[in-house]
């Protein structure tokens, strides 16, 4: 049975649809940075997703090739995630998606070293005849956060965010956004195949104790 990060780490990937506070440990990611509306079919975001999955599956399928990754075990590729910010905005302004600055990511298993990552970029470039130079190995330490499962369309997220912020304040915490601590979403549903009202998205905001 392949290791499934969503099932093994439910506190990070499968929170309830009521807010909770969690301390997220450091994790390594495949990452692509960009700007603009993620819904633009010709925008940077759609291209970034293809780059991320190209590297993710090159690493996962390395077991069938000559490159041996020390400590490798079979696993389910973790879900797509995104870190979002807008200049001059604390959190997210959903009315102006064109101003988004984002880092789109997929979690790496802990056994993947930077050398293994570099191999995967070179291998994917060679096999797929695609430029993967935008892809980077990124370590993120989120620390203390408030999070909640959001059910429904992405544009309805503000109601869930409001609940999160009310809960956070009641627990003696305040928001702690910065250039490196951002609005974070984890996409548990494939938006191409799922009805908007059935989408499941983990929303996470950085906080600190008052």
GROMACS .gro file of N, CA and C in nm, residues 49 65 77 89 106 111 131 134 199-200:
model
   30
   49UNK      N    1   0.149   2.457  -1.299
   49UNK     CA    2   0.096   2.328  -1.252
   49UNK      C    3   0.159   2.213  -1.331
   65UNK      N    4   1.364   0.341  -1.282
   65UNK     CA    5   1.481   0.374  -1.362
   65UNK      C    6   1.611   0.339  -1.293
   77UNK      N    7   0.147   1.089  -0.462
   77UNK     CA    8   0.192   1.228  -0.477
   77UNK      C    9   0.100   1.317  -0.395
   89UNK      N   10  -0.201   4.411   0.077
   89UNK     CA   11  -0.321   4.343   0.127
   89UNK      C   12  -0.282   4.244   0.236
  106UNK      N   13   0.412   2.143  -0.446
  106UNK     CA   14   0.375   2.006  -0.411
  106UNK      C   15   0.479   1.956  -0.311
  111UNK      N   16   1.266   1.193   0.213
  111UNK     CA   17   1.386   1.124   0.163
  111UNK      C   18   1.446   1.190   0.039
  131UNK      N   19   1.132   2.314  -2.063
  131UNK     CA   20   1.216   2.397  -1.976
  131UNK      C   21   1.161   2.397  -1.834
  134UNK      N   22   1.222   2.710  -1.406
  134UNK     CA   23   1.146   2.788  -1.308
  134UNK      C   24   1.121   2.710  -1.180
  199UNK      N   25  -1.616   2.112  -0.380
  199UNK     CA   26  -1.471   2.131  -0.366
  199UNK      C   27  -1.431   2.134  -0.219
  200UNK      N   28  -1.318   2.069  -0.188
  200UNK     CA   29  -1.262   2.069  -0.052
  200UNK      C   30  -1.125   2.135  -0.055
   0.00000   0.00000   0.00000
